[in-house]
Short mmCIF file of C-alpha atoms in Angstrom, two decimals:
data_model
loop_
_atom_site.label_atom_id
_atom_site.label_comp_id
_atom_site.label_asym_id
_atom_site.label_seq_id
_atom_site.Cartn_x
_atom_site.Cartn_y
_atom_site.Cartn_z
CA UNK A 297 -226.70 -102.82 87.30
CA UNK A 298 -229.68 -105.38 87.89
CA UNK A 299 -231.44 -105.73 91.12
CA UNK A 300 -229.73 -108.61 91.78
CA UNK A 301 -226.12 -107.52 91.47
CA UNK A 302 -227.07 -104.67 93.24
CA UNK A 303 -228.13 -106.72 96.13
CA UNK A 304 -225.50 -109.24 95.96
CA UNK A 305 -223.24 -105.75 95.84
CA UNK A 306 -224.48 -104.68 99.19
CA UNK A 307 -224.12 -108.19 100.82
CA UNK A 308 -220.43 -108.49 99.85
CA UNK A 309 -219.67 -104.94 101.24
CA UNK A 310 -221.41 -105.69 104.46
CA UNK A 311 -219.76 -109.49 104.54
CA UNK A 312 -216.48 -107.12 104.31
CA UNK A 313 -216.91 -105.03 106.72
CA UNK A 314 -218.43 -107.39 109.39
CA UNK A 315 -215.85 -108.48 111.93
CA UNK A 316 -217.99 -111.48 113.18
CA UNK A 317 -217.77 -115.24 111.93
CA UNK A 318 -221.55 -114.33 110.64
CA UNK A 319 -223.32 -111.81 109.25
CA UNK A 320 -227.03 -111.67 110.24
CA UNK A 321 -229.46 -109.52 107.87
CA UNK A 322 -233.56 -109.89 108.23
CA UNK A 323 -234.51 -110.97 104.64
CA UNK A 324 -237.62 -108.37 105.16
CA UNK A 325 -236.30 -105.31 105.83
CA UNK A 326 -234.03 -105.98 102.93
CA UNK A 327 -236.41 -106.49 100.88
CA UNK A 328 -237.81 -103.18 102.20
CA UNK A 329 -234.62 -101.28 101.76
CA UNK A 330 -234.21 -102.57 98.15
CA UNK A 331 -238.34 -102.23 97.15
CA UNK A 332 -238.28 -105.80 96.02
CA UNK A 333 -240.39 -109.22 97.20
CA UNK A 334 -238.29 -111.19 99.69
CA UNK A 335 -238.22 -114.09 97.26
CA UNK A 336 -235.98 -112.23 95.17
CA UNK A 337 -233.56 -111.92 98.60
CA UNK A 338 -233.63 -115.65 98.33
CA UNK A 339 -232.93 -116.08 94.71
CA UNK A 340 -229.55 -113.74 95.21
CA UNK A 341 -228.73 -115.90 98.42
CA UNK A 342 -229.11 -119.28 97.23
CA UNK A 343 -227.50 -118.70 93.74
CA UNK A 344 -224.23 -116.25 94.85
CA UNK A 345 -223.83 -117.17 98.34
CA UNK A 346 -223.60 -121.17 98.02
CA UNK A 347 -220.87 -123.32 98.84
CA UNK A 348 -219.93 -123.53 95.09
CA UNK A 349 -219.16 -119.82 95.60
CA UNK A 350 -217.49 -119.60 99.24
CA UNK A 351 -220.50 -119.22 101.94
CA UNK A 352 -222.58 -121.32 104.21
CA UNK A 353 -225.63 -120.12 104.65
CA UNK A 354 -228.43 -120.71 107.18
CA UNK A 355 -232.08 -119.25 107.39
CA UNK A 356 -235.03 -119.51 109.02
CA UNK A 357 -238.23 -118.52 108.01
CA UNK A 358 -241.58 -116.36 109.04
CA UNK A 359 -242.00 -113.41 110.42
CA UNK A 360 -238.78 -113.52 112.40
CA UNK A 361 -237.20 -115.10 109.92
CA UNK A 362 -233.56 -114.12 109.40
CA UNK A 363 -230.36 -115.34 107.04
CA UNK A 364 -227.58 -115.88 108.47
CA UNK A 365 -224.22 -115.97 106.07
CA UNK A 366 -220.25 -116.55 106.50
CA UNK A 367 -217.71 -116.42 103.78
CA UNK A 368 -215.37 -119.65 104.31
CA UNK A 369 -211.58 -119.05 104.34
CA UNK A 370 -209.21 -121.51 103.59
CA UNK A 371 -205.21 -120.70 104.37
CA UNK A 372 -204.42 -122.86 100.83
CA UNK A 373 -208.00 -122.86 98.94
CA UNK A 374 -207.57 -126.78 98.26
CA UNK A 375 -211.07 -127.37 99.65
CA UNK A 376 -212.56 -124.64 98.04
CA UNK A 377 -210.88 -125.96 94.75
CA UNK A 378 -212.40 -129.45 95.28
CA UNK A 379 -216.18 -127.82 96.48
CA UNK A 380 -215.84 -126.63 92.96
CA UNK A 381 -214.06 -129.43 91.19
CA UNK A 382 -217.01 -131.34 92.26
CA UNK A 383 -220.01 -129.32 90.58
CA UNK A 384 -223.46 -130.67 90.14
CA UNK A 385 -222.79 -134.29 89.76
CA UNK A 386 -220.47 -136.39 91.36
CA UNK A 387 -219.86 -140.44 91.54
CA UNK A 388 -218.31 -142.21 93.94
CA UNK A 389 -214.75 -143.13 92.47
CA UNK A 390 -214.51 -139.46 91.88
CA UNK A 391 -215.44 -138.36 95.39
CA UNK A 392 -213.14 -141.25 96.97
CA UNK A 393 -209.90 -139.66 95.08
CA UNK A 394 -210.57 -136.13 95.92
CA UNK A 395 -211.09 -136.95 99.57
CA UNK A 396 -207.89 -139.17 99.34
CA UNK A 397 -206.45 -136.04 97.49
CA UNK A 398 -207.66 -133.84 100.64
CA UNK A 399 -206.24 -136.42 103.11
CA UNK A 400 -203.32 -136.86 101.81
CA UNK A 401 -202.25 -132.83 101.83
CA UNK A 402 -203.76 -132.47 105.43
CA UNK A 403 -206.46 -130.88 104.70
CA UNK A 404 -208.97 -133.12 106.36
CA UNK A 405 -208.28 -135.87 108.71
CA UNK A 406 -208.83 -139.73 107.92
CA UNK A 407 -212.04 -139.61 110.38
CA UNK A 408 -213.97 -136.67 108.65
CA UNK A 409 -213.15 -138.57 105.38
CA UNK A 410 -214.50 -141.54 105.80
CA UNK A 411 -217.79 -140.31 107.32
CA UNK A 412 -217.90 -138.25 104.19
CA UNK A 413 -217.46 -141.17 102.13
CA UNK A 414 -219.96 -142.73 104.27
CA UNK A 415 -222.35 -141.00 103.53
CA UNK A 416 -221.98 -140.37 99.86
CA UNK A 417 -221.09 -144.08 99.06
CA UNK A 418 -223.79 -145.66 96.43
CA UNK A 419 -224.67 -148.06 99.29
CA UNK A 420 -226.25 -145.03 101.39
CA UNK A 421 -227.45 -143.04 98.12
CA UNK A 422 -229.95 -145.47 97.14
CA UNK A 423 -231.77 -143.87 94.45
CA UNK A 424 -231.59 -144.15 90.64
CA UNK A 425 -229.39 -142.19 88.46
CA UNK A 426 -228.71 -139.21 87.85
CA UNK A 427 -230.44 -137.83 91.15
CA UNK A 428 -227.51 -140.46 93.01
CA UNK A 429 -224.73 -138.05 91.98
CA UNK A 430 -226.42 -134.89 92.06
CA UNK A 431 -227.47 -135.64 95.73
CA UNK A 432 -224.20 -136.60 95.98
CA UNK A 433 -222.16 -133.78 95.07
CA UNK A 434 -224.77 -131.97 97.25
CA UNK A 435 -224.07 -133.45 100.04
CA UNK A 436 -220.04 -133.61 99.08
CA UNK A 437 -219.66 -130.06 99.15
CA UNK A 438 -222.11 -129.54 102.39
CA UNK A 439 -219.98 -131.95 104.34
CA UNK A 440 -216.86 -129.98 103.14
CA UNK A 441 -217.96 -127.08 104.09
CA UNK A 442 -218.94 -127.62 107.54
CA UNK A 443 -216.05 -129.30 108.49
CA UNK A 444 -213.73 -126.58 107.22
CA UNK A 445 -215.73 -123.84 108.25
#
């Protein structure tokens, strides 16, 4: 087992066993604990605990610096289906029919779906393509997340 899964290992147990909304771990001492850099904390955080894969996660860093991660639970997983649906790329038409999709089966209200669309209509994205969708789907699954979680 690779440092990585190994740390990624000991996140998910203590994720499991941590009966708050949010776990809290100090990205130095894990680093300490695990004899690693704390940039390699990051690189497990931000590519196995990402929205794509079921967490929010918020940080802060220096010296105090902390990261702070909760595993989103859905009763059906139809938002968690669409976070994923949606991958790295995502154009408008696409992100207007899963949100209709979404409104339709109760997951999210009419109001939190049109300030989603709001804000990841082409009219507010205005940059060239591809960066439009990718920031899109970025900011898709963000949105998503926060208003589920």
């Amino acid at each position: 087992m690779g440092m990585s899964d190994r740390i990624e290992a000991f996140i998910m147990e203590l994720l499991k066993d941590d009966t708050d909304e949010w776990l809290e771990l100090k990205r130095n001492e894990l680093a300490s604990l695990f004899g690693c850099v704390p940039s390699q904390i990051n690189y497990v955080i931000s590519t196995r605990f990402n929205p794509d894969h079921g967490y929010i996660v918020e940080s802060r860093r220096g010296g105090g610096g902390f990261v702070r991660i909760k595993q989103i639970k859905y009763e059906d997983g139809l938002i968690m289906r669409t976070i994923k649906l949606s991958g790295d790329s995502l154009d408008e038409k696409t992100a207007k029919a899963h949100l209709a999709n979404l409104t339709r089966q109760g997951a999210i209200n009419e109001r939190d779906a049109s300030l989603i669309l709001s804000a990841v209509s082409d009219s507010s994205l205005n940059i060239d393509q591809p960066l439009r969708d990718k920031l899109r789907a970025n900011i898709f699954k963000n949105m998503l997340v926060k208003i589920s979680g």
